[in-house]
Structure formats: structure tokens, C-alpha cells
Amino acid sequence: MISPGPIRRFLAFVIRNWPLKLAAVILAALLYVGLIASQDSSTFPGPIAVTPINQPAGTVLTRQLRSVEQVKYMAPPDLGLLTAEDFRATIDLTTVAPTGVAVSVAISVEPVDPRVTIVDIRPRTIQVVLDQSVSATVPVHVDRGTAPPGVQVGETVILPANVVVMGPSGAVKRVVGVDVSVTLDPSGLDYDREVEGTPVDAAGGVVTGVEVVPRTIHVTIPLFTNKQSRTVPVNPVLTGTPAPGFKVSSVEVTPLTISVEGDADQLATLQVADTAPVAVFGATRDLTSVVTLALPSGVVPLGVSTVTVTVHITAITETRTFTAGFRIDGAGAGFSYQLAQSSAFLTLYGSSADLDRLASAPLVVGLDVSGLAPGSHNVTVVPSLPSGITVVAIGPTSVTVLVIAAPTPAPSASPSGPRPSPSPIP
């Protein structure tokens, strides 16, 4: 049983100063009503685009995000009616796993103006599908349909023959190839165009949500009304010149001949199959290039579309005569040397580049006089030349060298006259 004492004290507290307490409650209600009256409660019907934030690297959203359809808000009357630009709607993907499975994520809507208060939004969550972004290389297939009547179709050339598809892993795994559909000209004009490819699955269905790189594929299909074939030699085409002092000594091409096909009138004047240009600008050594064939329009190769061209580069050689001075090597101390002549003639063979470098400075040859005694000696001229330079002739082959010993100085003489007598010692 509750004691009546506490009850009486509670009733006394409630009744005490009840007029003041009632006035406080009424004042609070009036203030709340005033606050509500000062705000403009409105509804923006949307749509507001939703922006994903904190999306993990290497992932892709595979489903288009649903927009915010309605926002209820309160704002001062002076702001007027708000638009979609007055709100920012986002979803945070930090915790969403890239599994390709749909998950529900809460939408956050914030006003641009801090005086605006968001009351409610619709919807409050949306479904998102986050997947790993991957890539794969797949072949290109060309569907050229049925050939027009009276037209023969040549070999189809596809560049590139393989392309890369990128996108969500679930979609990329379904792609087995990229299809290109072409329509052949009934008049027999060759097909030569850039065409967009369509990614397809094993059943031939279109796979959406993936990107094809490159976006377009170059398709060339030769058409013939009177197709014939011929075998012609391959003609390597060179551009430019080797470095100074070098030349093209020979050119090899593999294969030597190729088979081509085309209309009879196109093949009638074709004597050789030119290659794409092979540049030899500034070359100092052999070059090997794999190049395509530069065939006339309407003529296509059969089986082989590239050839290997090897260009052999050699130095240009010649013979030149130089005048060379002499240099005394191995001179001994206390000797002087006199030469019967001051120069010799050297006829040299080598590359033009090496001979040009040799001529850029005075040319000298050494005479080895080490160990020669005083007197006259015939010393053989033995030039020391750079590698690659060959001596054809020397004139003369030896030089007379006179070795002279320096005179020995005479000993100094003693002073003449009698020596003074020593003074006696006292």
C-alpha cells in the first residue's frame, strides 16, 4: 500500500504556481506554431539524379541508378520553389561488394542551401549491382551475306582480327566474339570500310553493357566479275639513302614470288608486286623488315599478305694517296737525328668514311730510331693506321737517318802561376 505522503507532495508540486506553468506551456506552443508558420512546407516532384560515391577501383555499376522521385522539405518563403539543382542525392558504395548481385543501398539527399530542411524522400533506397571490371580478347567474325549474282568474292581481310571487350565480369564472360555485318555491292565494287562490331554470346545473342576496343573494324572484301589469278615476282621498294660512306650492296626478299588475284583487265598490266616502302635513311648496317604488299586497287594476294625484305648495307671503298710527315720514335738522350727527306707518300685502301676521317688531320708515320749508334742508318717506314685501312704502296719504304752524338764538354783548366808560399808560423 502506497503511503499518502508522497502523493500529497506530488499534488502540491503540480498545483503550486499552476498559473505560471500553464502560461509557459501556452507560450511554448505559440512559439512552435510560429516557427512552423515561418517555414514553407513543399514537395519537389523530382526527378533528382543519384550520384554514386566511394566506388571501389576496378568495379562497374551494371544497372542504371533509379532517380529520387519526390522530396518533401521545409524552407523559408523567400527561397521560392526549389529545383533539382538545389538538392544533392548520393549513394555510398563503400560497403557494397562487387559480386554482380543486386543489393539495396540507402539514398542520402542534402540541400544545397543550409536553410532548407529535408522532411522525407521517395524512394529511400534503391537497388544497385556492382561487379568487377574485366577485359578479354575475342575474335572478329564477318557476316557478308550472299554474294550478288555474277560477282565472285575474294578473301576477306579484317583489321584487327581480334578486339578487346571490357565491362562487368558477368557480361564479358558471355562474349565469345564480335560480329560485323556487311552488305556487298551488287555492281561488284570492292568493300572497304570501317564498321562497328557487335559483341555476341555463344547463341548469337547481343551482349549489352560491354565496350569494344577498338570501336570500329576495317573490313576489306575484294569483288570480281571476271576473276583470274597470276604469279608475279615481288619487287622490294626502298626509300632514302644510307649514311655517307655507305651503300646498298644487295636486297633479298622472301618469298621471291606471290600469287595474286583480280579481274582480268587489272591483272593484264601487272608485272611485279611492289612492297610497301622500306626506309634505309642513314643506315650503316643490314636491315630486315616485314612489310605488306602495295598492290593496285582490286588486286589482292592469295595466302601471303606480307614479305620479308633484307637490305645489305656495306661501306663504300676506294684508294687514295696521302702525303705523310715523319715522327722520330725512341730518340736517345744526347743524340740528334737528321733525315734524308721530310715526307713520304702513302697509297691507302679503305672505306670512304674511314679515309675521310684520316684526311681530316695531318698524317704522320713514325721512324723507330731506338738503339741506333751514331752514324748513318736506313730506317724502314712502318705506318700505324686505323683498323680497316690497308696500305697499297709506300714511297719510299725506308729513310736514311743520320745519328749524331752531342759533343762532350772539355774539363775546366787549373789557374796558372806559382802558388804562394805558406807564411811561417810565428
PDB file of C-alpha atoms in Angstrom, residues 10 83 137 157 254 267:
ATOM      1  CA  PHE A  10       3.395  15.434  -5.833  1.00  0.00           C
ATOM      2  CA  THR A  83      14.590  22.708 -58.459  1.00  0.00           C
ATOM      3  CA  THR A 137      40.348 -10.599 -76.257  1.00  0.00           C
ATOM      4  CA  VAL A 157      40.722  -9.019 -94.686  1.00  0.00           C
ATOM      5  CA  THR A 254      61.236 -13.783 -99.081  1.00  0.00           C
ATOM      6  CA  LEU A 267      45.995  -8.341-113.972  1.00  0.00           C
TER       7      LEU A 267
END
